[in-house]
Coordinates of C-alpha atoms in Angstrom, one line a residue:
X30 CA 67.7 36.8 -52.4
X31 CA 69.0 34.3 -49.9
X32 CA 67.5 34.7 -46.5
X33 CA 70.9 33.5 -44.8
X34 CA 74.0 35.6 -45.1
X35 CA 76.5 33.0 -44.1
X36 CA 79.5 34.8 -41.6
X37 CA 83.0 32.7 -42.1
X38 CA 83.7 33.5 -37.9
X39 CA 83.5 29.9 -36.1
X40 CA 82.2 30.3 -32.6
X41 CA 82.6 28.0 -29.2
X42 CA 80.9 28.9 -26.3
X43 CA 78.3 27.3 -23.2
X44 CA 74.7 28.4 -22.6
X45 CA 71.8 26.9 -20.4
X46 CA 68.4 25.7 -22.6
X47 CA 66.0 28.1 -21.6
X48 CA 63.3 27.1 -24.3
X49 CA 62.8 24.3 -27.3
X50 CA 61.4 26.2 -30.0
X51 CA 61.3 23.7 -32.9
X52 CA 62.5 19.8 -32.9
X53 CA 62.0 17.0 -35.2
X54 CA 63.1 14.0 -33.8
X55 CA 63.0 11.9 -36.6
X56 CA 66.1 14.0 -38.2
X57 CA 67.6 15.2 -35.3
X58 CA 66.5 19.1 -36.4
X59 CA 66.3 21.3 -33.5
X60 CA 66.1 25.4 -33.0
X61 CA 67.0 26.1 -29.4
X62 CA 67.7 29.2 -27.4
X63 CA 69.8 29.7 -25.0
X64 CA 70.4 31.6 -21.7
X65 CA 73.6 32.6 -19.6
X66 CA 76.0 32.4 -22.5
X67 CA 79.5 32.6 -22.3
X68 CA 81.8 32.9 -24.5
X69 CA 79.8 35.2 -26.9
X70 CA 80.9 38.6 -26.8
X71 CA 78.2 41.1 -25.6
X72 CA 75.5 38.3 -25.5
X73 CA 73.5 36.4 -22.5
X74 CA 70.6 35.1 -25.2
X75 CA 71.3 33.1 -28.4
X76 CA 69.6 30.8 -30.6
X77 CA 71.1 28.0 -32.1
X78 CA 69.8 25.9 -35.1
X79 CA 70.9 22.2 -36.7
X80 CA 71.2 18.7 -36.0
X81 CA 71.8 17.8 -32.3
X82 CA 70.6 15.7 -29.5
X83 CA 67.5 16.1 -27.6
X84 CA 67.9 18.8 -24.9
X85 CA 66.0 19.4 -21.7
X86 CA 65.1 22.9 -20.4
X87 CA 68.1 24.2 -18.0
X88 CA 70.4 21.9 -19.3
X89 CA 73.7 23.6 -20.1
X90 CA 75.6 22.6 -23.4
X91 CA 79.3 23.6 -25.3
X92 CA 78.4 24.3 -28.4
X93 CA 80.7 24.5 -31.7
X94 CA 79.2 26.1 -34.7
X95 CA 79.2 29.3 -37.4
X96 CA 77.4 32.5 -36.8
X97 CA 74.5 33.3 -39.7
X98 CA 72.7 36.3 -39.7
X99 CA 68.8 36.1 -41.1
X100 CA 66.6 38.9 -42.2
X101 CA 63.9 36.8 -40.9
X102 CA 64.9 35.8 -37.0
X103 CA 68.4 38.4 -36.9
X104 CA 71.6 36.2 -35.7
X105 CA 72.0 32.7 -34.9
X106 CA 74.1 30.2 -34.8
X107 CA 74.3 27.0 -36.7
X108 CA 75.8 24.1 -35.1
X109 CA 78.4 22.0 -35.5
X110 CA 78.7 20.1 -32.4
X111 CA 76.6 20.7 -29.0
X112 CA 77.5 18.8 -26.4
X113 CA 75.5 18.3 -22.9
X114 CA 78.0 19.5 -20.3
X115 CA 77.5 18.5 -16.1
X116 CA 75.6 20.3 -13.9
X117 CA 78.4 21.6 -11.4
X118 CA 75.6 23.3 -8.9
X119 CA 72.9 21.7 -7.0
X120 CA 70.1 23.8 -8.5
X121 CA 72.1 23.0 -12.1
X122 CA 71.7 19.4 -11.0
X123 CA 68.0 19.7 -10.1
X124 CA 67.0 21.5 -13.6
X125 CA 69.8 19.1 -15.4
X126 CA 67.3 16.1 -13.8
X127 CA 64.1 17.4 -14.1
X128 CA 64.2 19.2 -17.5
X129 CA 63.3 15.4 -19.5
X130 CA 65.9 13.8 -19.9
X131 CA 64.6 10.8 -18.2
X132 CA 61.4 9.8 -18.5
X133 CA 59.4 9.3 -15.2
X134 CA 61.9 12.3 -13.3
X135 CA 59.5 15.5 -13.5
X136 CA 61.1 18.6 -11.5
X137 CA 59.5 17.5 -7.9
X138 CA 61.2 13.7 -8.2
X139 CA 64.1 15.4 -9.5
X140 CA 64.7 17.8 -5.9
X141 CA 64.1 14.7 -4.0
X142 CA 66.7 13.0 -5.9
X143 CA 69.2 15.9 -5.5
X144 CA 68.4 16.7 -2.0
X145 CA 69.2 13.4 -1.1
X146 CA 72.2 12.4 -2.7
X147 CA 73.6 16.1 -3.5
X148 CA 76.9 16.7 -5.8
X149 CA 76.6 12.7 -5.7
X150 CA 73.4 12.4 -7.8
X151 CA 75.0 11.7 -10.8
X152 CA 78.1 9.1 -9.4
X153 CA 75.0 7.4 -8.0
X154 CA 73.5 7.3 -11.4
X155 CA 76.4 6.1 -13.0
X156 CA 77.6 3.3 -10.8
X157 CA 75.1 2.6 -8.2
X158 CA 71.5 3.2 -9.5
X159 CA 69.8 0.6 -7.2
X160 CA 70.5 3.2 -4.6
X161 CA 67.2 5.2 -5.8
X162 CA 65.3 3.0 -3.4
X163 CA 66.3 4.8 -0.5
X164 CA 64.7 8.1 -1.7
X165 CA 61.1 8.5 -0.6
X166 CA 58.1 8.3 -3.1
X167 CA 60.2 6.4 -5.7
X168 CA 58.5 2.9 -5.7
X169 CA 60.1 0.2 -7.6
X170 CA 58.5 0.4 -11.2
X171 CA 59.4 3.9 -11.5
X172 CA 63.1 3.6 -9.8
X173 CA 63.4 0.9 -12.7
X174 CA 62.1 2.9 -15.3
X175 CA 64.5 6.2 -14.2
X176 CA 67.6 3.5 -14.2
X177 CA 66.8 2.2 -17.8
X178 CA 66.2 5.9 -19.3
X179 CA 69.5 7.1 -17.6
X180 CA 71.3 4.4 -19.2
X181 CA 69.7 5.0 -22.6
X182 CA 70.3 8.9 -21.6
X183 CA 73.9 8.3 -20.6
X184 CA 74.7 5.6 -24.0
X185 CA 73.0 8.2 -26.5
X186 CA 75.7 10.9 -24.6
X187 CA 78.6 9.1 -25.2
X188 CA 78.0 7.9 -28.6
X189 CA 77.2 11.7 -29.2
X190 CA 80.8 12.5 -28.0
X191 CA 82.4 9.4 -29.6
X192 CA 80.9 10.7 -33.2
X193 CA 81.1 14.1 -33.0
X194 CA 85.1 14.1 -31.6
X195 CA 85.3 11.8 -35.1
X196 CA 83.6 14.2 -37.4
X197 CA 80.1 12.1 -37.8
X198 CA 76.5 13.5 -37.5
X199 CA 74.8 13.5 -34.3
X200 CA 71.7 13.0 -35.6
X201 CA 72.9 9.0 -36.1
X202 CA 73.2 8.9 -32.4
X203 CA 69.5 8.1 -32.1
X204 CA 69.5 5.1 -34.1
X205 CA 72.7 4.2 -33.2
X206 CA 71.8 3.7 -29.7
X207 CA 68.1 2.3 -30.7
X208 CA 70.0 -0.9 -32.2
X209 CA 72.6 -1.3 -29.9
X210 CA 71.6 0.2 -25.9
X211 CA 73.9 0.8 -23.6
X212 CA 76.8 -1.4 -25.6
X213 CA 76.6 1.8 -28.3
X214 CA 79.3 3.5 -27.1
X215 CA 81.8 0.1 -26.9
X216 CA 80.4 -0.9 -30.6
X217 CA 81.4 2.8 -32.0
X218 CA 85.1 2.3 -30.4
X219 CA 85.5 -1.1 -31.0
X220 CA 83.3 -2.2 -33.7
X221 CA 82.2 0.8 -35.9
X222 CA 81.8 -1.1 -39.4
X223 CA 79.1 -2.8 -37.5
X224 CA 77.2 0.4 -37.6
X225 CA 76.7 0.0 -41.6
X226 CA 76.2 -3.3 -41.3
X227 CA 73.7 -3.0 -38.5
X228 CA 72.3 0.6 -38.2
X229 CA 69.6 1.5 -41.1
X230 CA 70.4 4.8 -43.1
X231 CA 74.8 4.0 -41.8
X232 CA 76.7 3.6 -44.6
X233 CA 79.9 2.0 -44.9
X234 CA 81.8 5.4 -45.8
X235 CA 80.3 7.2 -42.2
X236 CA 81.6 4.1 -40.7
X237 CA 85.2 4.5 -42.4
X238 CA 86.0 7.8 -41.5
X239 CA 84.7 7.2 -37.3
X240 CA 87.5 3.9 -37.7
X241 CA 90.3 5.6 -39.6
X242 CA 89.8 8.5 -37.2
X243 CA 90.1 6.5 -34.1
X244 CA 93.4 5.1 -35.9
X245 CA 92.1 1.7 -37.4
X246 CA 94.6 0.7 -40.6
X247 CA 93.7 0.7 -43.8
X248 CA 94.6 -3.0 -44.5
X249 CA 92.7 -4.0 -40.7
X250 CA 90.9 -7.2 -41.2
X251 CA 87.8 -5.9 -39.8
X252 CA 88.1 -3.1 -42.1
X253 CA 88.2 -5.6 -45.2
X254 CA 85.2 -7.6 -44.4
X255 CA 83.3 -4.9 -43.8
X256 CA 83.9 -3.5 -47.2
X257 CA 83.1 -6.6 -48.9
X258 CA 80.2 -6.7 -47.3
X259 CA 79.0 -3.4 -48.6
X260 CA 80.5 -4.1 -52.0
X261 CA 78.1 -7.3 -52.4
X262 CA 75.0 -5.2 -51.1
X263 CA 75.7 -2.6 -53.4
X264 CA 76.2 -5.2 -56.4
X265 CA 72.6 -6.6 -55.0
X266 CA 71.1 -3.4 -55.3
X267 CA 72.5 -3.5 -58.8
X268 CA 70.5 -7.3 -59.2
X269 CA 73.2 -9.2 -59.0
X270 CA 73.2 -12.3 -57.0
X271 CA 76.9 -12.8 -56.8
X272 CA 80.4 -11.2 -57.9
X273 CA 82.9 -13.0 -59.5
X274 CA 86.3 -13.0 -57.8
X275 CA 88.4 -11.1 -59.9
X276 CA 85.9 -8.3 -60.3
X277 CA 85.0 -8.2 -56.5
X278 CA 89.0 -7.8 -55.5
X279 CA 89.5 -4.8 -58.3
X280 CA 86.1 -3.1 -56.6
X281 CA 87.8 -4.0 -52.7
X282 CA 91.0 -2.8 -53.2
X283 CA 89.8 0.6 -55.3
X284 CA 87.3 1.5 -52.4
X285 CA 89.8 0.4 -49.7
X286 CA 92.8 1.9 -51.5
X287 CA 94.8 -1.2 -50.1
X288 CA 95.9 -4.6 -51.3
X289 CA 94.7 -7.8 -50.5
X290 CA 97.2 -10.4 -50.4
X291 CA 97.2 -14.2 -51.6
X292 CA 98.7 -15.8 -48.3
X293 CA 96.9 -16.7 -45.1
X294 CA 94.8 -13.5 -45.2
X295 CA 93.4 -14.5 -48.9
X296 CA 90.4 -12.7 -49.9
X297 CA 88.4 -16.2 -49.3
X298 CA 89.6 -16.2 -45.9
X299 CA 88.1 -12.5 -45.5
X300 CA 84.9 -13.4 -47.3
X301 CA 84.6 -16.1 -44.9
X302 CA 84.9 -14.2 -42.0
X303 CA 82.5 -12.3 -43.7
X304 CA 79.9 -14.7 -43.6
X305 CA 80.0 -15.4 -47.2
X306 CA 79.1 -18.4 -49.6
X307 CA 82.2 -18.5 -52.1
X308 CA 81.6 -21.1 -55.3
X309 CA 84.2 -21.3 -56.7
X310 CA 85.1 -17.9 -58.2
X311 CA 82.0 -16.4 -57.0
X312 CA 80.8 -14.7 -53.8
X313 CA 77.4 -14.9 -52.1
X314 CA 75.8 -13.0 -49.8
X315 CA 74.4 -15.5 -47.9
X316 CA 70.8 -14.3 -48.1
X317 CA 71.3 -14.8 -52.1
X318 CA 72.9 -17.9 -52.3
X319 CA 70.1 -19.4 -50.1
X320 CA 67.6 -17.8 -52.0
X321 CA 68.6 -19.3 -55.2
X322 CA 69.5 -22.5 -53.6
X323 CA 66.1 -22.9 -52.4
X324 CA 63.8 -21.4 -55.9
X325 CA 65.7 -24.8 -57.5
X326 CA 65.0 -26.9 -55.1
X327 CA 61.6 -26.1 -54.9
X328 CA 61.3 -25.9 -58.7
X329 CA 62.7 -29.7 -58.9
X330 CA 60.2 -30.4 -56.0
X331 CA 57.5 -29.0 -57.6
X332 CA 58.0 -31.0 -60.9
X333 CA 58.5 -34.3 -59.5
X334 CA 55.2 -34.1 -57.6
X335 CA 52.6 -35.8 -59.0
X336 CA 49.3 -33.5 -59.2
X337 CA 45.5 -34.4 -60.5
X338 CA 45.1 -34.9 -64.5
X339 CA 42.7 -32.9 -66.3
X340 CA 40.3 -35.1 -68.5
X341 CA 39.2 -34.3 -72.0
X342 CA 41.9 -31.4 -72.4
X343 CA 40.9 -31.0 -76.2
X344 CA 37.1 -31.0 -75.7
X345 CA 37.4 -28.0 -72.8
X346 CA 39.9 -25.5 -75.0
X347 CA 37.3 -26.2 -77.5
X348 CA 34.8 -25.2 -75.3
X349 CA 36.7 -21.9 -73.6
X350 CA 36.8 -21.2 -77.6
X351 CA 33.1 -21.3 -78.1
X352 CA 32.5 -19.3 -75.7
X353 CA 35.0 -16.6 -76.6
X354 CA 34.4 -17.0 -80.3
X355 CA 37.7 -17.0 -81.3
X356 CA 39.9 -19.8 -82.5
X357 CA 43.6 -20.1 -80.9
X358 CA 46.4 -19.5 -82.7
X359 CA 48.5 -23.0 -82.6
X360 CA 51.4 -21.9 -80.2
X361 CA 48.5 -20.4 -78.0
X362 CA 47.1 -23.7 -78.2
X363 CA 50.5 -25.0 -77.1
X364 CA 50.8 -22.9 -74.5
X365 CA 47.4 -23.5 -72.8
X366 CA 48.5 -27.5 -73.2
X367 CA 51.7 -27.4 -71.4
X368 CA 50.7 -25.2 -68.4
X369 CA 47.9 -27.4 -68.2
X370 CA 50.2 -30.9 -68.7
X371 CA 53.0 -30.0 -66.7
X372 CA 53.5 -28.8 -63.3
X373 CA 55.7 -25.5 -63.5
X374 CA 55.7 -24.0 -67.1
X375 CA 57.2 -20.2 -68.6
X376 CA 55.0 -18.6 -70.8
X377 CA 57.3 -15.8 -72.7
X378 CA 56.8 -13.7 -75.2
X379 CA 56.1 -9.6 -76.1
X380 CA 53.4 -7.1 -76.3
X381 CA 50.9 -8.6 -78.5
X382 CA 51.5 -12.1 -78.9
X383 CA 48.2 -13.0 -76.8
X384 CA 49.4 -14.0 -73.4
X385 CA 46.7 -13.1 -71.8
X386 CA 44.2 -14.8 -73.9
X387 CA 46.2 -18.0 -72.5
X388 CA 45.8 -17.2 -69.5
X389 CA 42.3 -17.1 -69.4
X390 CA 42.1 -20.3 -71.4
X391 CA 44.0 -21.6 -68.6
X392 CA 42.1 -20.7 -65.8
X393 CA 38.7 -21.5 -67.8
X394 CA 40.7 -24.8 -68.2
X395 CA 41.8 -25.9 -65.1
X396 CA 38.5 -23.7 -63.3
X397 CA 36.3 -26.6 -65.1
X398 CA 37.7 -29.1 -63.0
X399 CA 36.6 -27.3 -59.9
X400 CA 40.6 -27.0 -59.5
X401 CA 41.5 -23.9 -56.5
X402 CA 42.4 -21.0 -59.2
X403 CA 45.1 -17.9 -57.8
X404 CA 46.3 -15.5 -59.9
X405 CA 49.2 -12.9 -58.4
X406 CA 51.5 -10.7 -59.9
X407 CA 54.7 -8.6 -58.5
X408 CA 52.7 -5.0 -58.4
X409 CA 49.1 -3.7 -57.2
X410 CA 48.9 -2.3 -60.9
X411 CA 50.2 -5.3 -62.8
X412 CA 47.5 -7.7 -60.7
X413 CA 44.8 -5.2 -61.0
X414 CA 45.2 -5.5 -65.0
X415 CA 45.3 -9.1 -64.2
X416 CA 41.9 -9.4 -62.7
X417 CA 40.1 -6.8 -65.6
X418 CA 41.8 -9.6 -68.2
X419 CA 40.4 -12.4 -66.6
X420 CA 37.5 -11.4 -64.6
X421 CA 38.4 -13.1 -61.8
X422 CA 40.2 -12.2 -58.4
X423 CA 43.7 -11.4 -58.4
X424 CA 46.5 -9.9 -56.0
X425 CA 49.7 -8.8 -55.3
X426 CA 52.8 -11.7 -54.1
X427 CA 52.9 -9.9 -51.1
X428 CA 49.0 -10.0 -50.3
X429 CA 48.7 -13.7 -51.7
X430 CA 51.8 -14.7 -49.0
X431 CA 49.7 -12.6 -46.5
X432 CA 52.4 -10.3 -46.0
X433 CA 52.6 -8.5 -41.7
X434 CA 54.4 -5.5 -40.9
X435 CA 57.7 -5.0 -41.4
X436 CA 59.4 -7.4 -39.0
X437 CA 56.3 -10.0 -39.4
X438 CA 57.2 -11.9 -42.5
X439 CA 55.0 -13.8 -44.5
X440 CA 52.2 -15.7 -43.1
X441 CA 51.9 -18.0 -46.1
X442 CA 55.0 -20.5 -46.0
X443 CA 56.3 -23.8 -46.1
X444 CA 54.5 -24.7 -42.8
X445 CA 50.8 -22.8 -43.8
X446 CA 51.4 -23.3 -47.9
X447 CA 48.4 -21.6 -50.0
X448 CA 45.3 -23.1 -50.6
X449 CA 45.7 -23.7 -54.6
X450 CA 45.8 -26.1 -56.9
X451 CA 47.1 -23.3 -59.5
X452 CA 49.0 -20.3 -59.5
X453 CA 49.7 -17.5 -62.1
X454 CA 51.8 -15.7 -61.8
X455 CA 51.7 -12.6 -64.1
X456 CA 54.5 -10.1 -64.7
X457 CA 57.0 -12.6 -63.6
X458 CA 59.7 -10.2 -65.1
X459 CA 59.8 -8.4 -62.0
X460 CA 60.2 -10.8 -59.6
X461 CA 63.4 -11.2 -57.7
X462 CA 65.0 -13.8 -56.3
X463 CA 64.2 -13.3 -52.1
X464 CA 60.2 -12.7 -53.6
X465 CA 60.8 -16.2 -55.3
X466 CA 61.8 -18.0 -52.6
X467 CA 58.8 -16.9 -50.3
X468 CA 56.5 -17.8 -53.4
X469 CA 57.4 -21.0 -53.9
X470 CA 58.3 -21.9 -50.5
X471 CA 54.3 -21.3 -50.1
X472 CA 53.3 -23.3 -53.0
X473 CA 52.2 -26.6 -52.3
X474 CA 54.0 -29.5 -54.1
X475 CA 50.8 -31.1 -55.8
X476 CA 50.0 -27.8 -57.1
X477 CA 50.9 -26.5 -60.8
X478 CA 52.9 -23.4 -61.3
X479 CA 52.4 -20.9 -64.0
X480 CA 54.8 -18.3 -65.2
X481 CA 54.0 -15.1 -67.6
X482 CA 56.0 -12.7 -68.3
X483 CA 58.3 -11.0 -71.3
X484 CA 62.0 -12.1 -70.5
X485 CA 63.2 -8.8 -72.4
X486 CA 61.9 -6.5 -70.7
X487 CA 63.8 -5.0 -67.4
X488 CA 64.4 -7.3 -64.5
X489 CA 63.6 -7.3 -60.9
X490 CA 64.8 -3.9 -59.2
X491 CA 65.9 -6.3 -56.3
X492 CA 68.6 -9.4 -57.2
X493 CA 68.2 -12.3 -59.8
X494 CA 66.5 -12.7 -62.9
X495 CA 64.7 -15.1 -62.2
X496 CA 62.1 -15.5 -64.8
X497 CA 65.0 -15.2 -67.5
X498 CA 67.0 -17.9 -65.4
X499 CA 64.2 -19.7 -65.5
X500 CA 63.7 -19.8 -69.1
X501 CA 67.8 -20.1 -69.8
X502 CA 68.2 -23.5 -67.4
X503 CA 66.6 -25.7 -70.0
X504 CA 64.8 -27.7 -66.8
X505 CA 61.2 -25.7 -67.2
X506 CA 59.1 -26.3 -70.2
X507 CA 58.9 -23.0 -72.1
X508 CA 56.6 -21.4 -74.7
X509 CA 57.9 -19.0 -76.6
X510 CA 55.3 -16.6 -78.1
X511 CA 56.7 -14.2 -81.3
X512 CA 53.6 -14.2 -83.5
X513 CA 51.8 -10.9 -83.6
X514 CA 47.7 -10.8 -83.5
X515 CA 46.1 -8.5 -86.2
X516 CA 44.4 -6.4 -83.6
X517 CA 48.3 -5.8 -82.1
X518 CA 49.9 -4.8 -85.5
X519 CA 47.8 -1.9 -85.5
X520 CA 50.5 -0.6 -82.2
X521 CA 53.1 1.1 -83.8
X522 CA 54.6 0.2 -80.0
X523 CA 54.4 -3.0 -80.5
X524 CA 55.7 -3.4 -84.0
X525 CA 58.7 -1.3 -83.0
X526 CA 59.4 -3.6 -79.8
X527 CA 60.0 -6.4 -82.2
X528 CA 61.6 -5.2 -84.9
X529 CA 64.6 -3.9 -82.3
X530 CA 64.2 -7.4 -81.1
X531 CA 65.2 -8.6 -84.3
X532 CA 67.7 -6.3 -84.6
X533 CA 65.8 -4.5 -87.1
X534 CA 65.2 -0.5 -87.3
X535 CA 62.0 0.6 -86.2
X536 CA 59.4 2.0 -89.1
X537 CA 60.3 6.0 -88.4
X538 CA 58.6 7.4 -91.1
X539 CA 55.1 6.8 -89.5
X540 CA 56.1 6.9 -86.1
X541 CA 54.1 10.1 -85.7
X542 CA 50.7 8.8 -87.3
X543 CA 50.0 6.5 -83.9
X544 CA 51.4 5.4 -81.1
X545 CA 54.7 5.4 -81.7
X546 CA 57.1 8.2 -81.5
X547 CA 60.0 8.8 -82.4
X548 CA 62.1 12.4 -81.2

């Protein structure tokens, strides 16, 4: 049984905040009751519950909303709207003031305040807030701290009004002010597709309706970029690092329900505007086209740098192979050779095929020649498994490019490059092409590169494919792996894998003997 009994009876009516009794400020989730209502038949005390700004005690507020009744806490009233209203009363001014609001005005600097300017408290606010030095006991840190929180108080109250007259949540007024200030309100009426571009958690629909509702066309310039803008981001979050033209109009004019024409106002004049890289028939964001522009630039650095030989190649893999007691299997051998030989190579190939016995030949290799060893991989799991194969050290991209915060970047780049003189890079699948560019940006240019990884499995959750990029542009030397060790075949897994990559029908009839399943 539903604890809420929903009533269909919209209500509108004023009240004073009289207590806070739950808030979450992160969402914007208050449950407030109120005093001196009006407007609510045979009622001076309610309690109303939803999404609205943050309310001092004494502060009086319309409020638009639907009547529920609850077994557990008897009627209330969820909102719709709540808007603060002005004090019209001294001792409403006083409470309005010193209810927290503003930070650094408790109730005793808020009566000095009123007592000194009276009914003009809040025009002096408004217009003329240097005027707070003449009241006694406000020294100049705190006059400047009261101005800057009524302007933040004042911004966050008109971009409340401006969204909720236009149908939006209130609880985006919080971060809509936190990116913009005191220019919210201005960027809401003038600009508001810079709220999805701008604001996190804004979308480019919330946007839409605040502009169509404050009368903005449909075919609006503004109104155009802004939807290819969210078109590309939304093809990025599909991995795509670009959308070819004729696919990127048909997705524009089906969200925008509005045609783009061919004449001054082309759709390459629009993407321009937009801050897009168009080639030819495709369209960049501009974080993506750089991103791929510099992983080959780096990549053709990085191969025409000259980096220290390793001596007596064939007498060390002869020696990892003593020690391991094992013999390698001829592309192994291969492999081990032209990571070794060349500066950036692709090891590819599926589950089984021994990749990570080349690796450790590799390092073993290359460690013999007291050469700086890193090994990294996309995830904390995939490098973890990394360092059990090998024995040695290795970490996540993020941790190797010494990764700060969210606004800090990484530490590791072209001007601090990492201390190596090879780098592994395992699971190289999952890489996209933004994580790329920081990696090899850090990489320095007499160091070799090594790439592992199975080019059919997924790719990157972000945009690019760039280990199967990689492999298709014919400029990286690449070892294919497709032979199967004994120890491998036993998988039922990894027997299946292949045999779909041949285009072949998985062995059913055993599937439920091992590992293998089939239901």
């Amino acid at each position: 049984m539903n604890a809420w009994q929903h009533c269909s009876v919209g209500v509108t009516f004023s009240g004073s905040v009289e207590r806070i009794t739950f808030e979450n400020n992160e969402t914007g989730f208050r449950v407030v009751r109120l005093q001196e209502v009006q407007g609510l038949t045979d009622v001076s005390r309610t309690t109303i519950v939803g999404v609205m700004p943050s309310l001092g005690v004494g502060t009086r507020v319309r409020v638009n909303g639907q009547k529920e009744e609850s077994s557990q806490h008897g009627e209330q009233v969820r909102v719709s709207s709540v808007v603060p209203m002005i004090p019209s009363t001294l001792d409403g001014l006083e409470k309005y003031l010193g209810s927290g609001v503003i930070p650094r005005i408790g109730p005793g600097f808020a009566k000095r305040i009123v007592q000194y300017f009276g009914k003009e408290t809040l025009a002096v606010l408004d217009e003329e807030p240097h005027r707070l030095r003449e009241v006694t006991g406000l020294g100049e840190s705190r006059v400047r701290e009261i101005m800057e929180g009524w302007a933040e108080h004042r911004a966050l109250s008109n971009v409340l009004l401006a969204l909720q007259a236009h149908g939006a949540s209130p609880g985006l007024a919080g971060k809509i002010v936190d990116t913009f200030g005191e220019k919210a309100p201005a960027i809401v009426q003038n600009e508001p597709y810079r709220l999805a571009l701008e604001v996190p958690s804004v979308g480019f629909l919330t946007a839409d309706a605040l502009a169509r509702a404050q009368g903005l066309s449909r075919d609006d310039p503004q109104r155009v970029v802004a939807g290819l803008l969210h078109i590309l981001r939304k093809e990025a979050e599909k991995g795509h690092c670009f959308c070819e033209r004729h696919d990127l109009l048909s997705k524009v004019q089906n969200l925008l329900q509005v045609e783009v024409a061919e004449g001054d106002v082309s759709l390459e004049t629009l993407g321009k505007e937009a801050g897009l890289v168009i080639e030819e028939t495709r369209f960049f964001l501009s974080q993506n086209h750089l991103a791929e522009t510099v992983v080959a630039q780096r990549i053709a650095e990085l191969l025409q740098a000259p980096t220290q030989p390793v001596r007596d190649l064939d007498s060390r893999i002869q020696q990892f192979e003593k020690t391991q007691g094992m013999t390698l299997a001829p592309q192994q051998r291969e492999a081990v050779v032209t990571a070794v030989e060349q500066k950036v190579a692709v090891i590819t190939g599926g589950p089984g095929v021994g990749k990570t016995t080349i690796v450790k030949a590799i390092v073993e290799v290359l460690a013999a020649e007291k050469l700086r060893v890193a090994l990294a991989a996309p995830t904390g799991r995939a490098a973890k498994r990394l360092s059990e194969s090998t024995g040695r050290q290795a970490k996540t991209i993020h941790r190797l490019l010494e990764v700060e915060g969210r606004a800090g970047g990484f530490q590791r780049n072209a001007d601090r490059p990492l201390e190596v003189d090879l780098l592994i890079v395992d699971e190289s699948s999952m890489i996209d092409i933004s994580l790329a560019r920081h990696l090899l940006n850090a990489v320095p240019n007499a160091a070799r590169v090594v790439f592992v990884g199975d080019a059919d499995q997924l790719p990157s959750v972000g945009a690019g494919a760039v280990l199967g990029d990689m492999i298709a542009s014919g400029v990286l030397p690449v070892t294919r792996l497709d032979v199967i060790f004994r120890q491998a075949e036993e998988s039922g897994i990894v027997r299946s894998s292949h045999a779909i990559l041949r285009g072949e029908k998985p062995d059913l009839k055993n599937a439920a003997e091992g590992d293998f399943f089939f239901i």
